[in-house]
Amino acid sequence: MKAYIQANQDRFIAELLDLLRIPSVSTDEKFAPDVKRAAEFVKDKLVAAGVDFAEVCPTPGHPIVYAEKIIDKNLPTVLMYGHYDVQPADPYELWTSPPFEPVIKKTILHPDGAIYARGACDDKGQIYMHIKALEAMLQTNSLPCNIKFMIEGEEECGSSNLEPFIKANKERLKADVILISDTGIIANDCPSIESGLRGLAYLEVEITGPNRDLHSGVYGGGVANPINTLCEMIASLKDENGMITIPHFYDKVQNLSLEERAELAKAPFVLEDYKKDLDIEEVSGEVGYTTNERVSIRPTLDVNGIWGGYTGKGAKTVLPSKAAAKISMRLVPDQEPEEIAELFQKHFESIAPKSVKVVVTPHHGGYPVVTPINSVGFMAASAAFEEVWGKKPIPTRGGGSIPIVALFEKELGLKSVLMGFGLDSDAIHSPNEHYGVFNFLKGIETIPAFYRHYAKMMK
Ligand code: BES
Ligand code: MN
Ligand code: MN
């Protein structure tokens, strides 16, 4: 396996760079033809790797690529899930090389080089490992189970067409476990596996004051300024301990036992390095929890964007009519996104002063998930890391969200193994996203090890 990967690694990387050149931004309609092109590319590469069957399934939105390699109906089946769509690359001017013209650069964390491009880590680089792992297993006659691939093009915009696809294809998607590489590890010398993901509730709020923009001298001081009001309302959503003030927000939050927290605290974490990396003097968050806990097992509320009034060059003295913001809440078991969105909406409307009108619009959300560390899938992933990386991986809880994972559980009755290989420092969703060549190649080696251990443990 290792020899096959080594002999072909330059081609593997070159093919990934071709995929990264396709700007498959799912949230922006103008890229729809590119998204389709990326789907075709993924399908073609699955066929070239040796699947029995592959197709690009159209949806009302972006297509889903489905493929399968069935070697023996009596062997276990793994359903691989990933996404070929990417986040917008904005702001372009902060990229040191263009986001869709991948280049390999050496860095301190990536002495073997890292591939710089939008989607390099999230998630094109990681789905491509699976396609090349299949190729390597077939070429070395070592595929030990059946594999199904479901690679979608709408993960970054809510996976809304994947739900009907799953419901309509339950028989076809039958499997024993789901394998996903769309998360990360602690460090290249410290492998880890995420045993859970946070959920998400996302809303937009708009505050309207006077019926038009006003001269801030003629009216200023006498009329509520919607931007000021919005800021006050948002500021009131957290108290001095960093706790969210929305009534009943914490009602369903599962508090971890001291033992569970002690287990998670085993993950190495150096606060000084964390602050240095982000160039901040102090961290901040909920009192009584460590930084690692704040970003994984605790819920959050954050403004993702805020706008209103005059933001152009120079000074314009204006009292705006409107102000708006996008607000997200990361959720932990057993919080429910619809319920939290409703609690937010009710509360936000209730704290608005009479001087303004408020409109709250919920966006897509997602449920939190947990994969037990004593499940066969998790243990197989753990054994695969141990074999290939020479170290037992540490179980962690992830802070990000893959909303569709909870749906897999509900609709297909399957748990997901989150065997991701990215690093927090890979800048996913940010300018200069990158993915280590080491991580890419090591991932291609770890995936076949997972299949081998999984098939053996299922016997
Ligand atoms: N791959 C990420 C999620 C992720 C990143 C999980 C890092 C764990 C560690 C995924 O593509 C993503 O970006 N999810 C979105 C949710 C979606 C609804 C836009 C997120 O977490 O913001
Ligand atoms: Mn992703
Ligand atoms: Mn993402």
PDB file of N, CA and C in Angstrom, residues 371-458:
ATOM      1  N   THR A 371     -20.554  10.352  18.331  1.00  0.00           N
ATOM      2  CA  THR A 371     -20.282   8.955  17.951  1.00  0.00           C
ATOM      3  C   THR A 371     -19.568   8.287  19.125  1.00  0.00           C
ATOM      4  N   PRO A 372     -20.182   7.270  19.723  1.00  0.00           N
ATOM      5  CA  PRO A 372     -19.557   6.648  20.905  1.00  0.00           C
ATOM      6  C   PRO A 372     -18.151   6.112  20.579  1.00  0.00           C
ATOM      7  N   ILE A 373     -17.215   6.358  21.477  1.00  0.00           N
ATOM      8  CA  ILE A 373     -15.837   5.935  21.200  1.00  0.00           C
ATOM      9  C   ILE A 373     -15.670   4.422  21.329  1.00  0.00           C
ATOM     10  N   ASN A 374     -16.702   3.736  21.844  1.00  0.00           N
ATOM     11  CA  ASN A 374     -16.619   2.271  21.889  1.00  0.00           C
ATOM     12  C   ASN A 374     -17.396   1.604  20.756  1.00  0.00           C
ATOM     13  N   SER A 375     -17.804   2.398  19.739  1.00  0.00           N
ATOM     14  CA  SER A 375     -18.472   1.798  18.584  1.00  0.00           C
ATOM     15  C   SER A 375     -17.409   1.182  17.675  1.00  0.00           C
ATOM     16  N   VAL A 376     -17.809   0.182  16.876  1.00  0.00           N
ATOM     17  CA  VAL A 376     -16.854  -0.521  16.015  1.00  0.00           C
ATOM     18  C   VAL A 376     -16.163   0.476  15.067  1.00  0.00           C
ATOM     19  N   GLY A 377     -16.942   1.371  14.479  1.00  0.00           N
ATOM     20  CA  GLY A 377     -16.381   2.332  13.531  1.00  0.00           C
ATOM     21  C   GLY A 377     -15.303   3.199  14.160  1.00  0.00           C
ATOM     22  N   PHE A 378     -15.589   3.718  15.344  1.00  0.00           N
ATOM     23  CA  PHE A 378     -14.610   4.579  16.005  1.00  0.00           C
ATOM     24  C   PHE A 378     -13.351   3.790  16.350  1.00  0.00           C
ATOM     25  N   MET A 379     -13.562   2.558  16.832  1.00  0.00           N
ATOM     26  CA  MET A 379     -12.398   1.749  17.228  1.00  0.00           C
ATOM     27  C   MET A 379     -11.554   1.369  16.013  1.00  0.00           C
ATOM     28  N   ALA A 380     -12.213   1.143  14.876  1.00  0.00           N
ATOM     29  CA  ALA A 380     -11.463   0.821  13.655  1.00  0.00           C
ATOM     30  C   ALA A 380     -10.640   2.030  13.206  1.00  0.00           C
ATOM     31  N   ALA A 381     -11.231   3.215  13.316  1.00  0.00           N
ATOM     32  CA  ALA A 381     -10.499   4.433  12.940  1.00  0.00           C
ATOM     33  C   ALA A 381      -9.306   4.625  13.873  1.00  0.00           C
ATOM     34  N   SER A 382      -9.546   4.349  15.149  1.00  0.00           N
ATOM     35  CA  SER A 382      -8.490   4.486  16.141  1.00  0.00           C
ATOM     36  C   SER A 382      -7.327   3.532  15.827  1.00  0.00           C
ATOM     37  N   ALA A 383      -7.686   2.281  15.494  1.00  0.00           N
ATOM     38  CA  ALA A 383      -6.658   1.282  15.165  1.00  0.00           C
ATOM     39  C   ALA A 383      -5.901   1.687  13.897  1.00  0.00           C
ATOM     40  N   ALA A 384      -6.621   2.267  12.934  1.00  0.00           N
ATOM     41  CA  ALA A 384      -5.978   2.678  11.672  1.00  0.00           C
ATOM     42  C   ALA A 384      -4.952   3.780  11.936  1.00  0.00           C
ATOM     43  N   PHE A 385      -5.332   4.771  12.737  1.00  0.00           N
ATOM     44  CA  PHE A 385      -4.393   5.850  13.086  1.00  0.00           C
ATOM     45  C   PHE A 385      -3.175   5.283  13.810  1.00  0.00           C
ATOM     46  N   GLU A 386      -3.463   4.410  14.770  1.00  0.00           N
ATOM     47  CA  GLU A 386      -2.369   3.867  15.564  1.00  0.00           C
ATOM     48  C   GLU A 386      -1.364   3.140  14.668  1.00  0.00           C
ATOM     49  N   GLU A 387      -1.908   2.382  13.710  1.00  0.00           N
ATOM     50  CA  GLU A 387      -1.035   1.620  12.805  1.00  0.00           C
ATOM     51  C   GLU A 387      -0.214   2.542  11.899  1.00  0.00           C
ATOM     52  N   VAL A 388      -0.877   3.528  11.314  1.00  0.00           N
ATOM     53  CA  VAL A 388      -0.203   4.334  10.285  1.00  0.00           C
ATOM     54  C   VAL A 388       0.587   5.509  10.878  1.00  0.00           C
ATOM     55  N   TRP A 389       0.110   6.075  11.975  1.00  0.00           N
ATOM     56  CA  TRP A 389       0.752   7.255  12.557  1.00  0.00           C
ATOM     57  C   TRP A 389       1.650   6.897  13.740  1.00  0.00           C
ATOM     58  N   GLY A 390       1.571   5.621  14.157  1.00  0.00           N
ATOM     59  CA  GLY A 390       2.436   5.168  15.242  1.00  0.00           C
ATOM     60  C   GLY A 390       2.071   5.715  16.605  1.00  0.00           C
ATOM     61  N   LYS A 391       0.838   6.244  16.711  1.00  0.00           N
ATOM     62  CA  LYS A 391       0.386   6.797  17.990  1.00  0.00           C
ATOM     63  C   LYS A 391      -1.097   6.564  18.122  1.00  0.00           C
ATOM     64  N   LYS A 392      -1.530   6.254  19.337  1.00  0.00           N
ATOM     65  CA  LYS A 392      -2.963   6.084  19.571  1.00  0.00           C
ATOM     66  C   LYS A 392      -3.630   7.465  19.476  1.00  0.00           C
ATOM     67  N   PRO A 393      -4.653   7.617  18.636  1.00  0.00           N
ATOM     68  CA  PRO A 393      -5.283   8.936  18.514  1.00  0.00           C
ATOM     69  C   PRO A 393      -6.104   9.295  19.750  1.00  0.00           C
ATOM     70  N   ILE A 394      -6.129  10.577  20.062  1.00  0.00           N
ATOM     71  CA  ILE A 394      -6.891  11.063  21.212  1.00  0.00           C
ATOM     72  C   ILE A 394      -8.324  11.373  20.770  1.00  0.00           C
ATOM     73  N   PRO A 395      -9.323  10.867  21.501  1.00  0.00           N
ATOM     74  CA  PRO A 395     -10.700  11.257  21.144  1.00  0.00           C
ATOM     75  C   PRO A 395     -10.951  12.708  21.554  1.00  0.00           C
ATOM     76  N   THR A 396     -11.480  13.518  20.631  1.00  0.00           N
ATOM     77  CA  THR A 396     -11.801  14.912  20.948  1.00  0.00           C
ATOM     78  C   THR A 396     -13.255  15.164  20.563  1.00  0.00           C
ATOM     79  N   ARG A 397     -13.739  16.341  20.919  1.00  0.00           N
ATOM     80  CA  ARG A 397     -15.070  16.732  20.439  1.00  0.00           C
ATOM     81  C   ARG A 397     -14.868  17.946  19.554  1.00  0.00           C
ATOM     82  N   GLY A 398     -15.452  17.898  18.345  1.00  0.00           N
ATOM     83  CA  GLY A 398     -15.241  18.978  17.380  1.00  0.00           C
ATOM     84  C   GLY A 398     -16.190  20.139  17.606  1.00  0.00           C
ATOM     85  N   GLY A 399     -15.732  21.326  17.243  1.00  0.00           N
ATOM     86  CA  GLY A 399     -16.550  22.516  17.420  1.00  0.00           C
ATOM     87  C   GLY A 399     -17.372  22.865  16.199  1.00  0.00           C
ATOM     88  N   GLY A 400     -16.955  22.375  15.037  1.00  0.00           N
ATOM     89  CA  GLY A 400     -17.652  22.687  13.784  1.00  0.00           C
ATOM     90  C   GLY A 400     -18.929  21.878  13.637  1.00  0.00           C
ATOM     91  N   SER A 401     -19.584  22.070  12.498  1.00  0.00           N
ATOM     92  CA  SER A 401     -20.853  21.384  12.266  1.00  0.00           C
ATOM     93  C   SER A 401     -20.879  20.752  10.880  1.00  0.00           C
ATOM     94  N   ILE A 402     -21.432  19.575  10.790  1.00  0.00           N
ATOM     95  CA  ILE A 402     -21.772  18.978   9.490  1.00  0.00           C
ATOM     96  C   ILE A 402     -23.221  18.542   9.660  1.00  0.00           C
ATOM     97  N   PRO A 403     -24.147  19.487   9.380  1.00  0.00           N
ATOM     98  CA  PRO A 403     -25.548  19.287   9.759  1.00  0.00           C
ATOM     99  C   PRO A 403     -26.158  17.982   9.256  1.00  0.00           C
ATOM    100  N   ILE A 404     -25.675  17.484   8.121  1.00  0.00           N
ATOM    101  CA  ILE A 404     -26.296  16.311   7.525  1.00  0.00           C
ATOM    102  C   ILE A 404     -26.022  15.040   8.335  1.00  0.00           C
ATOM    103  N   VAL A 405     -25.013  15.055   9.186  1.00  0.00           N
ATOM    104  CA  VAL A 405     -24.639  13.846   9.929  1.00  0.00           C
ATOM    105  C   VAL A 405     -25.786  13.361  10.841  1.00  0.00           C
ATOM    106  N   ALA A 406     -26.481  14.297  11.454  1.00  0.00           N
ATOM    107  CA  ALA A 406     -27.609  13.909  12.322  1.00  0.00           C
ATOM    108  C   ALA A 406     -28.720  13.280  11.495  1.00  0.00           C
ATOM    109  N   LEU A 407     -28.842  13.752  10.264  1.00  0.00           N
ATOM    110  CA  LEU A 407     -29.868  13.208   9.380  1.00  0.00           C
ATOM    111  C   LEU A 407     -29.554  11.781   8.946  1.00  0.00           C
ATOM    112  N   PHE A 408     -28.263  11.500   8.752  1.00  0.00           N
ATOM    113  CA  PHE A 408     -27.859  10.128   8.415  1.00  0.00           C
ATOM    114  C   PHE A 408     -28.335   9.185   9.512  1.00  0.00           C
ATOM    115  N   GLU A 409     -28.192   9.669  10.739  1.00  0.00           N
ATOM    116  CA  GLU A 409     -28.547   8.856  11.887  1.00  0.00           C
ATOM    117  C   GLU A 409     -30.055   8.621  11.908  1.00  0.00           C
ATOM    118  N   LYS A 410     -30.789   9.698  11.655  1.00  0.00           N
ATOM    119  CA  LYS A 410     -32.248   9.619  11.724  1.00  0.00           C
ATOM    120  C   LYS A 410     -32.814   8.801  10.561  1.00  0.00           C
ATOM    121  N   GLU A 411     -32.363   9.075   9.356  1.00  0.00           N
ATOM    122  CA  GLU A 411     -32.965   8.453   8.180  1.00  0.00           C
ATOM    123  C   GLU A 411     -32.379   7.075   7.859  1.00  0.00           C
ATOM    124  N   LEU A 412     -31.073   6.917   8.047  1.00  0.00           N
ATOM    125  CA  LEU A 412     -30.440   5.653   7.660  1.00  0.00           C
ATOM    126  C   LEU A 412     -30.104   4.787   8.878  1.00  0.00           C
ATOM    127  N   GLY A 413     -30.250   5.360  10.069  1.00  0.00           N
ATOM    128  CA  GLY A 413     -29.936   4.619  11.297  1.00  0.00           C
ATOM    129  C   GLY A 413     -28.448   4.331  11.432  1.00  0.00           C
ATOM    130  N   LEU A 414     -27.601   5.172  10.823  1.00  0.00           N
ATOM    131  CA  LEU A 414     -26.163   4.909  10.838  1.00  0.00           C
ATOM    132  C   LEU A 414     -25.382   5.981  11.588  1.00  0.00           C
ATOM    133  N   LYS A 415     -24.379   5.533  12.328  1.00  0.00           N
ATOM    134  CA  LYS A 415     -23.452   6.450  12.987  1.00  0.00           C
ATOM    135  C   LYS A 415     -22.353   6.828  12.004  1.00  0.00           C
ATOM    136  N   SER A 416     -21.763   7.982  12.202  1.00  0.00           N
ATOM    137  CA  SER A 416     -20.678   8.425  11.333  1.00  0.00           C
ATOM    138  C   SER A 416     -19.354   8.430  12.077  1.00  0.00           C
ATOM    139  N   VAL A 417     -18.312   7.989  11.382  1.00  0.00           N
ATOM    140  CA  VAL A 417     -16.956   8.063  11.921  1.00  0.00           C
ATOM    141  C   VAL A 417     -16.301   9.289  11.293  1.00  0.00           C
ATOM    142  N   LEU A 418     -15.845  10.208  12.157  1.00  0.00           N
ATOM    143  CA  LEU A 418     -15.276  11.468  11.662  1.00  0.00           C
ATOM    144  C   LEU A 418     -13.764  11.352  11.601  1.00  0.00           C
ATOM    145  N   MET A 419     -13.293  10.710  10.524  1.00  0.00           N
ATOM    146  CA  MET A 419     -11.862  10.486  10.409  1.00  0.00           C
ATOM    147  C   MET A 419     -11.257  11.560   9.498  1.00  0.00           C
ATOM    148  N   GLY A 420     -11.111  12.766  10.055  1.00  0.00           N
ATOM    149  CA  GLY A 420     -10.572  13.883   9.276  1.00  0.00           C
ATOM    150  C   GLY A 420      -9.083  14.038   9.525  1.00  0.00           C
ATOM    151  N   PHE A 421      -8.415  14.758   8.602  1.00  0.00           N
ATOM    152  CA  PHE A 421      -6.955  14.870   8.665  1.00  0.00           C
ATOM    153  C   PHE A 421      -6.457  16.310   8.588  1.00  0.00           C
ATOM    154  N   GLY A 422      -7.362  17.294   8.686  1.00  0.00           N
ATOM    155  CA  GLY A 422      -6.939  18.696   8.590  1.00  0.00           C
ATOM    156  C   GLY A 422      -6.341  19.193   9.903  1.00  0.00           C
ATOM    157  N   LEU A 423      -5.791  20.393   9.857  1.00  0.00           N
ATOM    158  CA  LEU A 423      -5.314  21.056  11.074  1.00  0.00           C
ATOM    159  C   LEU A 423      -6.123  22.345  11.257  1.00  0.00           C
ATOM    160  N   ASP A 424      -6.306  22.766  12.515  1.00  0.00           N
ATOM    161  CA  ASP A 424      -7.021  24.031  12.757  1.00  0.00           C
ATOM    162  C   ASP A 424      -6.363  25.180  11.997  1.00  0.00           C
ATOM    163  N   SER A 425      -5.043  25.090  11.867  1.00  0.00           N
ATOM    164  CA  SER A 425      -4.297  26.180  11.224  1.00  0.00           C
ATOM    165  C   SER A 425      -4.406  26.151   9.704  1.00  0.00           C
ATOM    166  N   ASP A 426      -5.154  25.210   9.130  1.00  0.00           N
ATOM    167  CA  ASP A 426      -5.274  25.130   7.670  1.00  0.00           C
ATOM    168  C   ASP A 426      -6.130  26.241   7.068  1.00  0.00           C
ATOM    169  N   ALA A 427      -6.703  27.077   7.920  1.00  0.00           N
ATOM    170  CA  ALA A 427      -7.443  28.267   7.455  1.00  0.00           C
ATOM    171  C   ALA A 427      -8.632  27.923   6.556  1.00  0.00           C
ATOM    172  N   ILE A 428      -9.404  26.895   6.928  1.00  0.00           N
ATOM    173  CA  ILE A 428     -10.590  26.589   6.133  1.00  0.00           C
ATOM    174  C   ILE A 428     -11.572  27.757   6.255  1.00  0.00           C
ATOM    175  N   HIS A 429     -12.269  28.052   5.200  1.00  0.00           N
ATOM    176  CA  HIS A 429     -13.216  29.180   5.069  1.00  0.00           C
ATOM    177  C   HIS A 429     -12.499  30.536   5.053  1.00  0.00           C
ATOM    178  N   SER A 430     -11.209  30.577   5.260  1.00  0.00           N
ATOM    179  CA  SER A 430     -10.477  31.849   5.346  1.00  0.00           C
ATOM    180  C   SER A 430      -9.604  32.025   4.113  1.00  0.00           C
ATOM    181  N   PRO A 431      -9.022  33.230   3.949  1.00  0.00           N
ATOM    182  CA  PRO A 431      -8.024  33.384   2.894  1.00  0.00           C
ATOM    183  C   PRO A 431      -6.836  32.456   3.180  1.00  0.00           C
ATOM    184  N   ASN A 432      -6.179  31.999   2.122  1.00  0.00           N
ATOM    185  CA  ASN A 432      -4.996  31.145   2.243  1.00  0.00           C
ATOM    186  C   ASN A 432      -5.265  29.784   2.875  1.00  0.00           C
ATOM    187  N   GLU A 433      -6.448  29.255   2.606  1.00  0.00           N
ATOM    188  CA  GLU A 433      -6.712  27.865   3.014  1.00  0.00           C
ATOM    189  C   GLU A 433      -5.638  26.968   2.406  1.00  0.00           C
ATOM    190  N   HIS A 434      -5.206  25.978   3.178  1.00  0.00           N
ATOM    191  CA  HIS A 434      -4.210  25.053   2.657  1.00  0.00           C
ATOM    192  C   HIS A 434      -4.373  23.680   3.305  1.00  0.00           C
ATOM    193  N   TYR A 435      -3.678  22.707   2.725  1.00  0.00           N
ATOM    194  CA  TYR A 435      -3.752  21.338   3.228  1.00  0.00           C
ATOM    195  C   TYR A 435      -2.381  20.709   3.050  1.00  0.00           C
ATOM    196  N   GLY A 436      -1.871  20.140   4.124  1.00  0.00           N
ATOM    197  CA  GLY A 436      -0.530  19.575   4.096  1.00  0.00           C
ATOM    198  C   GLY A 436      -0.421  18.401   3.128  1.00  0.00           C
ATOM    199  N   VAL A 437       0.658  18.387   2.357  1.00  0.00           N
ATOM    200  CA  VAL A 437       0.937  17.251   1.477  1.00  0.00           C
ATOM    201  C   VAL A 437       1.085  15.991   2.336  1.00  0.00           C
ATOM    202  N   PHE A 438       1.745  16.152   3.484  1.00  0.00           N
ATOM    203  CA  PHE A 438       1.895  15.049   4.436  1.00  0.00           C
ATOM    204  C   PHE A 438       0.526  14.506   4.842  1.00  0.00           C
ATOM    205  N   ASN A 439      -0.413  15.425   5.180  1.00  0.00           N
ATOM    206  CA  ASN A 439      -1.749  15.014   5.624  1.00  0.00           C
ATOM    207  C   ASN A 439      -2.493  14.289   4.514  1.00  0.00           C
ATOM    208  N   PHE A 440      -2.363  14.828   3.300  1.00  0.00           N
ATOM    209  CA  PHE A 440      -3.029  14.231   2.140  1.00  0.00           C
ATOM    210  C   PHE A 440      -2.521  12.798   1.920  1.00  0.00           C
ATOM    211  N   LEU A 441      -1.224  12.617   1.897  1.00  0.00           N
ATOM    212  CA  LEU A 441      -0.657  11.294   1.611  1.00  0.00           C
ATOM    213  C   LEU A 441      -0.872  10.319   2.775  1.00  0.00           C
ATOM    214  N   LYS A 442      -0.732  10.838   3.988  1.00  0.00           N
ATOM    215  CA  LYS A 442      -0.939   9.989   5.168  1.00  0.00           C
ATOM    216  C   LYS A 442      -2.410   9.564   5.260  1.00  0.00           C
ATOM    217  N   GLY A 443      -3.293  10.453   4.848  1.00  0.00           N
ATOM    218  CA  GLY A 443      -4.718  10.124   4.828  1.00  0.00           C
ATOM    219  C   GLY A 443      -4.996   8.984   3.863  1.00  0.00           C
ATOM    220  N   ILE A 444      -4.353   9.049   2.683  1.00  0.00           N
ATOM    221  CA  ILE A 444      -4.562   7.998   1.673  1.00  0.00           C
ATOM    222  C   ILE A 444      -4.103   6.647   2.226  1.00  0.00           C
ATOM    223  N   GLU A 445      -3.145   6.692   3.116  1.00  0.00           N
ATOM    224  CA  GLU A 445      -2.640   5.454   3.721  1.00  0.00           C
ATOM    225  C   GLU A 445      -3.535   4.989   4.883  1.00  0.00           C
ATOM    226  N   THR A 446      -4.096   5.943   5.606  1.00  0.00           N
ATOM    227  CA  THR A 446      -4.892   5.598   6.795  1.00  0.00           C
ATOM    228  C   THR A 446      -6.266   5.023   6.423  1.00  0.00           C
ATOM    229  N   ILE A 447      -6.826   5.505   5.315  1.00  0.00           N
ATOM    230  CA  ILE A 447      -8.172   5.073   4.927  1.00  0.00           C
ATOM    231  C   ILE A 447      -8.225   3.558   4.648  1.00  0.00           C
ATOM    232  N   PRO A 448      -7.299   3.001   3.850  1.00  0.00           N
ATOM    233  CA  PRO A 448      -7.315   1.544   3.662  1.00  0.00           C
ATOM    234  C   PRO A 448      -7.119   0.783   4.981  1.00  0.00           C
ATOM    235  N   ALA A 449      -6.329   1.352   5.878  1.00  0.00           N
ATOM    236  CA  ALA A 449      -6.138   0.706   7.189  1.00  0.00           C
ATOM    237  C   ALA A 449      -7.459   0.681   7.943  1.00  0.00           C
ATOM    238  N   PHE A 450      -8.238   1.766   7.809  1.00  0.00           N
ATOM    239  CA  PHE A 450      -9.575   1.776   8.438  1.00  0.00           C
ATOM    240  C   PHE A 450     -10.418   0.627   7.896  1.00  0.00           C
ATOM    241  N   TYR A 451     -10.469   0.516   6.573  1.00  0.00           N
ATOM    242  CA  TYR A 451     -11.299  -0.542   5.972  1.00  0.00           C
ATOM    243  C   TYR A 451     -10.872  -1.922   6.464  1.00  0.00           C
ATOM    244  N   ARG A 452      -9.557  -2.131   6.532  1.00  0.00           N
ATOM    245  CA  ARG A 452      -9.047  -3.426   6.957  1.00  0.00           C
ATOM    246  C   ARG A 452      -9.461  -3.728   8.394  1.00  0.00           C
ATOM    247  N   HIS A 453      -9.240  -2.760   9.294  1.00  0.00           N
ATOM    248  CA  HIS A 453      -9.607  -2.983  10.699  1.00  0.00           C
ATOM    249  C   HIS A 453     -11.119  -3.118  10.858  1.00  0.00           C
ATOM    250  N   TYR A 454     -11.837  -2.319  10.100  1.00  0.00           N
ATOM    251  CA  TYR A 454     -13.304  -2.366  10.216  1.00  0.00           C
ATOM    252  C   TYR A 454     -13.835  -3.728   9.775  1.00  0.00           C
ATOM    253  N   ALA A 455     -13.352  -4.195   8.624  1.00  0.00           N
ATOM    254  CA  ALA A 455     -13.822  -5.490   8.111  1.00  0.00           C
ATOM    255  C   ALA A 455     -13.472  -6.609   9.093  1.00  0.00           C
ATOM    256  N   LYS A 456     -12.289  -6.515   9.681  1.00  0.00           N
ATOM    257  CA  LYS A 456     -11.852  -7.541  10.631  1.00  0.00           C
ATOM    258  C   LYS A 456     -12.716  -7.511  11.903  1.00  0.00           C
ATOM    259  N   MET A 457     -12.967  -6.308  12.403  1.00  0.00           N
ATOM    260  CA  MET A 457     -13.756  -6.180  13.645  1.00  0.00           C
ATOM    261  C   MET A 457     -15.213  -6.581  13.434  1.00  0.00           C
ATOM    262  N   MET A 458     -15.704  -6.501  12.205  1.00  0.00           N
ATOM    263  CA  MET A 458     -17.115  -6.828  11.923  1.00  0.00           C
ATOM    264  C   MET A 458     -17.325  -8.321  11.704  1.00  0.00           C
TER     265      MET A 458
END
